[in-house]
Amino acid sequence: MNISPLAIPDVVLLMPKVFGDERGFFMETFRQSAFEVHCGAYTFVQDNHSLSAHGILRGLHYQLEKPQGKLVRVTRGEVFDVAVDLRRSSPTFGRWVGATLSAENKQQLWVPPGFAHAFYVTSEAAEFQYKCTDYYNPGDEYCIRWDDPDLAIAWPLVGGQPPRVSEKDGQGVSFEESPKFP
Ligand SMILES: Cc1cn([C@H]2C[C@H](O)[C@@H](COP(=O)(O)OP(=O)(O)O[C@H]3O[C@H](C)C(=O)[C@H](O)[C@H]3O)O2)c(=O)[nH]c1=O
């Protein structure tokens, strides 16, 4: 497992070692001991898997009382994945970082607790799979608008068209009014 530094040090881009041969490939997608070296002593309690069509954007989501760390990867297609630092005590508070994750590059992004998370599908469709450090807590969900002017996330919108979002995500709040972490 190799890692690549990003503008927000606590968000880690991981690149698993891929063993290719005439049959195809093999890779270890998660190894607790390696993860702890690069990301910290977190454990995971829930795995998620979603399928999204081209141009879909899911997020910016987070839980406040039970914040989830997320180790995310794409197993079909390609997305632009974004994490936003909501920790007031952080030197990178209010900043965002993004990475292109795809079935082809097999890269993973560690998004720690205390961040809002979202992704935008740039391929025809994308399957998104991720591990969470805490359980889904529906009454504890918050959403910041994907196009918040203060965050000014540089989404690679295809053809300049706005993304398709769920009704819930269309009602997201501004970064300014969103609840934050200490
Ligand atoms: C997240 C989640 C959802 N659900 C149910 C609730 C709804 O009936 C249905 C779809 O939920 P939602 O529209 O919130 O799914 P996403 O828009 O993909 O939400 C996720 O989007 C961004 C990318 C995130 O980082 C979060 O993991 C998560 O908020 O699945 C569950 O049963 N368990 C869960 O953990």
PDB file of C-alpha atoms and ligand atoms in Angstrom:
ATOM      1  CA  MET A   1       0.000   0.000   0.000  1.00  0.00           C
ATOM      2  CA  ASN A   2       1.491   3.375  -1.010  1.00  0.00           C
ATOM      3  CA  ILE A   3       0.096   6.768  -0.056  1.00  0.00           C
ATOM      4  CA  SER A   4       0.100  10.147  -1.753  1.00  0.00           C
ATOM      5  CA  PRO A   5       0.009  13.413   0.250  1.00  0.00           C
ATOM      6  CA  LEU A   6      -2.906  15.784  -0.327  1.00  0.00           C
ATOM      7  CA  ALA A   7      -3.422  19.458   0.539  1.00  0.00           C
ATOM      8  CA  ILE A   8      -5.245  18.374   3.730  1.00  0.00           C
ATOM      9  CA  PRO A   9      -2.805  16.001   5.465  1.00  0.00           C
ATOM     10  CA  ASP A  10      -5.474  14.124   7.447  1.00  0.00           C
ATOM     11  CA  VAL A  11      -7.155  13.053   4.192  1.00  0.00           C
ATOM     12  CA  VAL A  12      -5.047  10.236   2.740  1.00  0.00           C
ATOM     13  CA  LEU A  13      -4.959   8.888  -0.826  1.00  0.00           C
ATOM     14  CA  LEU A  14      -4.019   5.203  -0.733  1.00  0.00           C
ATOM     15  CA  MET A  15      -2.783   3.139  -3.657  1.00  0.00           C
ATOM     16  CA  PRO A  16      -2.992  -0.615  -3.082  1.00  0.00           C
ATOM     17  CA  LYS A  17      -0.358  -2.891  -4.622  1.00  0.00           C
ATOM     18  CA  VAL A  18      -1.890  -4.593  -7.654  1.00  0.00           C
ATOM     19  CA  PHE A  19      -0.636  -8.024  -8.749  1.00  0.00           C
ATOM     20  CA  GLY A  20      -1.439  -8.512 -12.418  1.00  0.00           C
ATOM     21  CA  ASP A  21      -1.032 -11.691 -14.396  1.00  0.00           C
ATOM     22  CA  GLU A  22      -2.510 -13.419 -17.419  1.00  0.00           C
ATOM     23  CA  ARG A  23      -5.710 -14.153 -15.422  1.00  0.00           C
ATOM     24  CA  GLY A  24      -6.327 -10.539 -14.414  1.00  0.00           C
ATOM     25  CA  PHE A  25      -5.311  -8.925 -11.101  1.00  0.00           C
ATOM     26  CA  PHE A  26      -5.282  -9.398  -7.328  1.00  0.00           C
ATOM     27  CA  MET A  27      -4.998  -6.731  -4.652  1.00  0.00           C
ATOM     28  CA  GLU A  28      -5.549  -6.481  -0.940  1.00  0.00           C
ATOM     29  CA  THR A  29      -8.196  -3.774  -0.667  1.00  0.00           C
ATOM     30  CA  PHE A  30      -7.872  -3.415   3.114  1.00  0.00           C
ATOM     31  CA  ARG A  31      -5.315  -4.524   5.711  1.00  0.00           C
ATOM     32  CA  GLN A  32      -5.880  -3.137   9.235  1.00  0.00           C
ATOM     33  CA  SER A  33      -2.186  -3.005  10.161  1.00  0.00           C
ATOM     34  CA  ALA A  34      -1.239  -1.046   7.025  1.00  0.00           C
ATOM     35  CA  PHE A  35      -4.241   1.258   7.373  1.00  0.00           C
ATOM     36  CA  GLU A  36      -3.299   2.097  10.971  1.00  0.00           C
ATOM     37  CA  VAL A  37       0.230   3.075   9.938  1.00  0.00           C
ATOM     38  CA  HIS A  38      -1.026   5.609   7.394  1.00  0.00           C
ATOM     39  CA  CYS A  39      -4.399   6.722   8.793  1.00  0.00           C
ATOM     40  CA  GLY A  40      -4.601   5.890  12.500  1.00  0.00           C
ATOM     41  CA  ALA A  41      -6.124   3.303  14.795  1.00  0.00           C
ATOM     42  CA  TYR A  42      -9.682   3.392  13.489  1.00  0.00           C
ATOM     43  CA  THR A  43     -11.885   0.336  13.183  1.00  0.00           C
ATOM     44  CA  PHE A  44     -14.802  -0.147  10.782  1.00  0.00           C
ATOM     45  CA  VAL A  45     -18.314  -1.300  11.604  1.00  0.00           C
ATOM     46  CA  GLN A  46     -20.259  -0.844   8.357  1.00  0.00           C
ATOM     47  CA  ASP A  47     -19.616  -1.329   4.629  1.00  0.00           C
ATOM     48  CA  ASN A  48     -21.687   0.514   2.001  1.00  0.00           C
ATOM     49  CA  HIS A  49     -22.100   0.078  -1.746  1.00  0.00           C
ATOM     50  CA  SER A  50     -23.960   2.442  -4.081  1.00  0.00           C
ATOM     51  CA  LEU A  51     -24.520   2.631  -7.849  1.00  0.00           C
ATOM     52  CA  SER A  52     -24.920   6.054  -9.458  1.00  0.00           C
ATOM     53  CA  ALA A  53     -25.546   7.114 -13.041  1.00  0.00           C
ATOM     54  CA  HIS A  54     -23.511   9.644 -15.012  1.00  0.00           C
ATOM     55  CA  GLY A  55     -23.724  13.186 -13.628  1.00  0.00           C
ATOM     56  CA  ILE A  56     -25.060  12.168 -10.215  1.00  0.00           C
ATOM     57  CA  LEU A  57     -23.630  13.950  -7.165  1.00  0.00           C
ATOM     58  CA  ARG A  58     -24.177  12.487  -3.693  1.00  0.00           C
ATOM     59  CA  GLY A  59     -23.378  14.751  -0.745  1.00  0.00           C
ATOM     60  CA  LEU A  60     -21.910  16.812   0.904  1.00  0.00           C
ATOM     61  CA  HIS A  61     -22.925  14.568   3.809  1.00  0.00           C
ATOM     62  CA  TYR A  62     -21.788  14.014   7.378  1.00  0.00           C
ATOM     63  CA  GLN A  63     -23.043  12.856  10.758  1.00  0.00           C
ATOM     64  CA  LEU A  64     -22.479  15.151  13.749  1.00  0.00           C
ATOM     65  CA  GLU A  65     -23.102  13.139  16.941  1.00  0.00           C
ATOM     66  CA  LYS A  66     -21.688   9.941  15.462  1.00  0.00           C
ATOM     67  CA  PRO A  67     -19.224  11.199  12.835  1.00  0.00           C
ATOM     68  CA  GLN A  68     -18.147   8.535  10.354  1.00  0.00           C
ATOM     69  CA  GLY A  69     -14.670   8.075   9.022  1.00  0.00           C
ATOM     70  CA  LYS A  70     -14.949   6.664   5.474  1.00  0.00           C
ATOM     71  CA  LEU A  71     -12.481   4.622   3.430  1.00  0.00           C
ATOM     72  CA  VAL A  72     -13.892   4.946  -0.081  1.00  0.00           C
ATOM     73  CA  ARG A  73     -13.150   3.364  -3.457  1.00  0.00           C
ATOM     74  CA  VAL A  74     -14.705   2.905  -6.882  1.00  0.00           C
ATOM     75  CA  THR A  75     -15.161  -0.559  -8.386  1.00  0.00           C
ATOM     76  CA  ARG A  76     -16.894   0.524 -11.615  1.00  0.00           C
ATOM     77  CA  GLY A  77     -16.471   3.769 -13.528  1.00  0.00           C
ATOM     78  CA  GLU A  78     -14.998   6.994 -12.155  1.00  0.00           C
ATOM     79  CA  VAL A  79     -15.917   9.712  -9.661  1.00  0.00           C
ATOM     80  CA  PHE A  80     -14.478  12.956  -8.382  1.00  0.00           C
ATOM     81  CA  ASP A  81     -14.449  12.516  -4.603  1.00  0.00           C
ATOM     82  CA  VAL A  82     -14.370  15.459  -2.201  1.00  0.00           C
ATOM     83  CA  ALA A  83     -13.781  15.909   1.535  1.00  0.00           C
ATOM     84  CA  VAL A  84     -14.400  19.192   3.382  1.00  0.00           C
ATOM     85  CA  ASP A  85     -12.765  19.923   6.757  1.00  0.00           C
ATOM     86  CA  LEU A  86     -15.492  20.915   9.265  1.00  0.00           C
ATOM     87  CA  ARG A  87     -13.228  20.881  12.339  1.00  0.00           C
ATOM     88  CA  ARG A  88     -13.014  24.434  13.733  1.00  0.00           C
ATOM     89  CA  SER A  89      -9.731  23.624  15.484  1.00  0.00           C
ATOM     90  CA  SER A  90      -8.110  22.415  12.265  1.00  0.00           C
ATOM     91  CA  PRO A  91      -5.610  24.591  10.355  1.00  0.00           C
ATOM     92  CA  THR A  92      -7.437  23.441   7.213  1.00  0.00           C
ATOM     93  CA  PHE A  93     -10.936  24.273   8.524  1.00  0.00           C
ATOM     94  CA  GLY A  94     -13.241  25.176   5.656  1.00  0.00           C
ATOM     95  CA  ARG A  95     -10.919  23.814   2.996  1.00  0.00           C
ATOM     96  CA  TRP A  96     -11.737  21.012   0.576  1.00  0.00           C
ATOM     97  CA  VAL A  97      -9.631  18.404  -1.184  1.00  0.00           C
ATOM     98  CA  GLY A  98     -10.595  16.178  -4.095  1.00  0.00           C
ATOM     99  CA  ALA A  99      -9.337  13.083  -5.890  1.00  0.00           C
ATOM    100  CA  THR A 100     -10.368  11.144  -8.979  1.00  0.00           C
ATOM    101  CA  LEU A 101     -11.153   7.585  -7.919  1.00  0.00           C
ATOM    102  CA  SER A 102     -11.835   4.905 -10.520  1.00  0.00           C
ATOM    103  CA  ALA A 103     -12.042   1.172 -11.080  1.00  0.00           C
ATOM    104  CA  GLU A 104      -8.983   1.700 -13.265  1.00  0.00           C
ATOM    105  CA  ASN A 105      -6.715   3.565 -10.832  1.00  0.00           C
ATOM    106  CA  LYS A 106      -7.976   1.485  -7.867  1.00  0.00           C
ATOM    107  CA  GLN A 107      -7.087   4.343  -5.517  1.00  0.00           C
ATOM    108  CA  GLN A 108      -8.829   4.783  -2.174  1.00  0.00           C
ATOM    109  CA  LEU A 109      -9.478   7.904  -0.142  1.00  0.00           C
ATOM    110  CA  TRP A 110      -9.523   8.031   3.667  1.00  0.00           C
ATOM    111  CA  VAL A 111     -11.957  10.699   4.851  1.00  0.00           C
ATOM    112  CA  PRO A 112     -11.636  11.028   8.649  1.00  0.00           C
ATOM    113  CA  PRO A 113     -14.465  11.806  11.073  1.00  0.00           C
ATOM    114  CA  GLY A 114     -15.061  15.572  11.109  1.00  0.00           C
ATOM    115  CA  PHE A 115     -15.300  15.938   7.328  1.00  0.00           C
ATOM    116  CA  ALA A 116     -18.228  16.325   4.945  1.00  0.00           C
ATOM    117  CA  HIS A 117     -18.024  13.936   2.001  1.00  0.00           C
ATOM    118  CA  ALA A 118     -19.406  13.858  -1.525  1.00  0.00           C
ATOM    119  CA  PHE A 119     -18.696  12.442  -4.964  1.00  0.00           C
ATOM    120  CA  TYR A 120     -19.671  13.302  -8.526  1.00  0.00           C
ATOM    121  CA  VAL A 121     -19.890  10.628 -11.240  1.00  0.00           C
ATOM    122  CA  THR A 122     -17.821  11.435 -14.329  1.00  0.00           C
ATOM    123  CA  SER A 123     -18.245   8.049 -16.074  1.00  0.00           C
ATOM    124  CA  GLU A 124     -21.389   6.487 -17.568  1.00  0.00           C
ATOM    125  CA  ALA A 125     -22.100   4.922 -14.175  1.00  0.00           C
ATOM    126  CA  ALA A 126     -20.103   4.331 -10.979  1.00  0.00           C
ATOM    127  CA  GLU A 127     -20.198   1.769  -8.217  1.00  0.00           C
ATOM    128  CA  PHE A 128     -18.938   3.256  -4.956  1.00  0.00           C
ATOM    129  CA  GLN A 129     -17.925   1.064  -2.053  1.00  0.00           C
ATOM    130  CA  TYR A 130     -16.779   2.256   1.356  1.00  0.00           C
ATOM    131  CA  LYS A 131     -16.092   1.300   4.955  1.00  0.00           C
ATOM    132  CA  CYS A 132     -17.433   3.433   7.819  1.00  0.00           C
ATOM    133  CA  THR A 133     -16.056   3.824  11.345  1.00  0.00           C
ATOM    134  CA  ASP A 134     -19.525   4.337  12.845  1.00  0.00           C
ATOM    135  CA  TYR A 135     -23.067   3.259  12.090  1.00  0.00           C
ATOM    136  CA  TYR A 136     -25.540   5.120   9.917  1.00  0.00           C
ATOM    137  CA  ASN A 137     -27.599   7.352  12.188  1.00  0.00           C
ATOM    138  CA  PRO A 138     -30.465   8.809  10.102  1.00  0.00           C
ATOM    139  CA  GLY A 139     -31.487  11.447  12.641  1.00  0.00           C
ATOM    140  CA  ASP A 140     -27.924  12.686  12.728  1.00  0.00           C
ATOM    141  CA  GLU A 141     -27.422  13.394   9.003  1.00  0.00           C
ATOM    142  CA  TYR A 142     -26.444  16.818   7.689  1.00  0.00           C
ATOM    143  CA  CYS A 143     -26.005  18.066   4.123  1.00  0.00           C
ATOM    144  CA  ILE A 144     -24.070  21.063   2.807  1.00  0.00           C
ATOM    145  CA  ARG A 145     -24.910  22.284  -0.693  1.00  0.00           C
ATOM    146  CA  TRP A 146     -22.545  20.905  -3.322  1.00  0.00           C
ATOM    147  CA  ASP A 147     -22.233  24.398  -4.871  1.00  0.00           C
ATOM    148  CA  ASP A 148     -21.665  26.392  -1.682  1.00  0.00           C
ATOM    149  CA  PRO A 149     -19.952  29.648  -2.745  1.00  0.00           C
ATOM    150  CA  ASP A 150     -17.654  29.789   0.288  1.00  0.00           C
ATOM    151  CA  LEU A 151     -16.309  26.289  -0.364  1.00  0.00           C
ATOM    152  CA  ALA A 152     -16.147  26.897  -4.140  1.00  0.00           C
ATOM    153  CA  ILE A 153     -15.442  23.224  -4.900  1.00  0.00           C
ATOM    154  CA  ALA A 154     -14.077  22.850  -8.436  1.00  0.00           C
ATOM    155  CA  TRP A 155     -16.365  19.994  -9.531  1.00  0.00           C
ATOM    156  CA  PRO A 156     -15.358  18.686 -13.004  1.00  0.00           C
ATOM    157  CA  LEU A 157     -18.937  19.137 -14.255  1.00  0.00           C
ATOM    158  CA  VAL A 158     -19.310  17.449 -17.628  1.00  0.00           C
ATOM    159  CA  GLY A 159     -20.390  19.963 -20.264  1.00  0.00           C
ATOM    160  CA  GLY A 160     -20.742  22.559 -17.532  1.00  0.00           C
ATOM    161  CA  GLN A 161     -24.124  21.037 -16.679  1.00  0.00           C
ATOM    162  CA  PRO A 162     -25.265  21.047 -13.034  1.00  0.00           C
ATOM    163  CA  PRO A 163     -25.176  17.602 -11.406  1.00  0.00           C
ATOM    164  CA  ARG A 164     -28.283  15.580 -10.645  1.00  0.00           C
ATOM    165  CA  VAL A 165     -28.862  15.410  -6.880  1.00  0.00           C
ATOM    166  CA  SER A 166     -31.490  13.857  -4.607  1.00  0.00           C
ATOM    167  CA  GLU A 167     -34.341  16.001  -3.318  1.00  0.00           C
ATOM    168  CA  LYS A 168     -32.688  15.854   0.091  1.00  0.00           C
ATOM    169  CA  ASP A 169     -29.341  17.063  -1.267  1.00  0.00           C
ATOM    170  CA  GLY A 170     -31.095  19.839  -3.175  1.00  0.00           C
ATOM    171  CA  GLN A 171     -32.152  21.185   0.218  1.00  0.00           C
ATOM    172  CA  GLY A 172     -28.637  21.257   1.634  1.00  0.00           C
ATOM    173  CA  VAL A 173     -27.585  24.189   3.807  1.00  0.00           C
ATOM    174  CA  SER A 174     -24.738  26.634   3.322  1.00  0.00           C
ATOM    175  CA  PHE A 175     -21.298  25.902   4.757  1.00  0.00           C
ATOM    176  CA  GLU A 176     -21.679  28.985   6.945  1.00  0.00           C
ATOM    177  CA  GLU A 177     -24.910  27.771   8.596  1.00  0.00           C
ATOM    178  CA  SER A 178     -23.925  24.099   8.781  1.00  0.00           C
ATOM    179  CA  PRO A 179     -23.088  22.696  12.235  1.00  0.00           C
ATOM    180  CA  LYS A 180     -19.359  22.169  12.735  1.00  0.00           C
ATOM    181  CA  PHE A 181     -17.020  20.056  14.847  1.00  0.00           C
ATOM    182  CA  PRO A 182     -14.882  21.482  17.708  1.00  0.00           C
TER     183      PRO A 182
HETATM  184  C1  LIG B   1     -26.072   6.266   3.922  1.00  0.00           C
HETATM  185  C2  LIG B   1     -27.076   5.199   4.225  1.00  0.00           C
HETATM  186  C3  LIG B   1     -28.332   5.220   3.659  1.00  0.00           C
HETATM  187  N1  LIG B   1     -29.233   4.243   3.969  1.00  0.00           N
HETATM  188  C4  LIG B   1     -30.542   4.290   3.313  1.00  0.00           C
HETATM  189  C5  LIG B   1     -31.325   5.567   3.558  1.00  0.00           C
HETATM  190  C6  LIG B   1     -32.074   5.779   2.257  1.00  0.00           C
HETATM  191  O1  LIG B   1     -33.316   5.076   2.298  1.00  0.00           O
HETATM  192  C7  LIG B   1     -31.188   5.137   1.198  1.00  0.00           C
HETATM  193  C8  LIG B   1     -30.383   6.150   0.412  1.00  0.00           C
HETATM  194  O2  LIG B   1     -29.738   6.979   1.346  1.00  0.00           O
HETATM  195  P1  LIG B   1     -29.029   8.298   0.872  1.00  0.00           P
HETATM  196  O3  LIG B   1     -29.854   8.979  -0.176  1.00  0.00           O
HETATM  197  O4  LIG B   1     -28.678   9.096   2.121  1.00  0.00           O
HETATM  198  O5  LIG B   1     -27.699   7.727   0.206  1.00  0.00           O
HETATM  199  P2  LIG B   1     -26.446   8.605  -0.270  1.00  0.00           P
HETATM  200  O6  LIG B   1     -26.902   9.900  -0.892  1.00  0.00           O
HETATM  201  O7  LIG B   1     -25.579   7.705  -1.043  1.00  0.00           O
HETATM  202  O8  LIG B   1     -25.720   8.967   1.100  1.00  0.00           O
HETATM  203  C9  LIG B   1     -24.324   8.790   1.259  1.00  0.00           C
HETATM  204  O9  LIG B   1     -23.727   9.765   0.440  1.00  0.00           O
HETATM  205  C10 LIG B   1     -22.459  10.264   0.766  1.00  0.00           C
HETATM  206  C11 LIG B   1     -21.535  10.015  -0.399  1.00  0.00           C
HETATM  207  C12 LIG B   1     -21.836   9.828   2.020  1.00  0.00           C
HETATM  208  O10 LIG B   1     -20.660  10.083   2.255  1.00  0.00           O
HETATM  209  C13 LIG B   1     -22.614   9.098   3.031  1.00  0.00           C
HETATM  210  O11 LIG B   1     -22.052   7.822   3.230  1.00  0.00           O
HETATM  211  C14 LIG B   1     -24.048   8.940   2.734  1.00  0.00           C
HETATM  212  O12 LIG B   1     -24.723  10.083   3.227  1.00  0.00           O
HETATM  213  O13 LIG B   1     -30.311   4.263   1.913  1.00  0.00           O
HETATM  214  C15 LIG B   1     -28.953   3.216   4.846  1.00  0.00           C
HETATM  215  O14 LIG B   1     -29.793   2.334   5.112  1.00  0.00           O
HETATM  216  N2  LIG B   1     -27.712   3.189   5.433  1.00  0.00           N
HETATM  217  C16 LIG B   1     -26.756   4.145   5.150  1.00  0.00           C
HETATM  218  O15 LIG B   1     -25.628   4.071   5.692  1.00  0.00           O
END
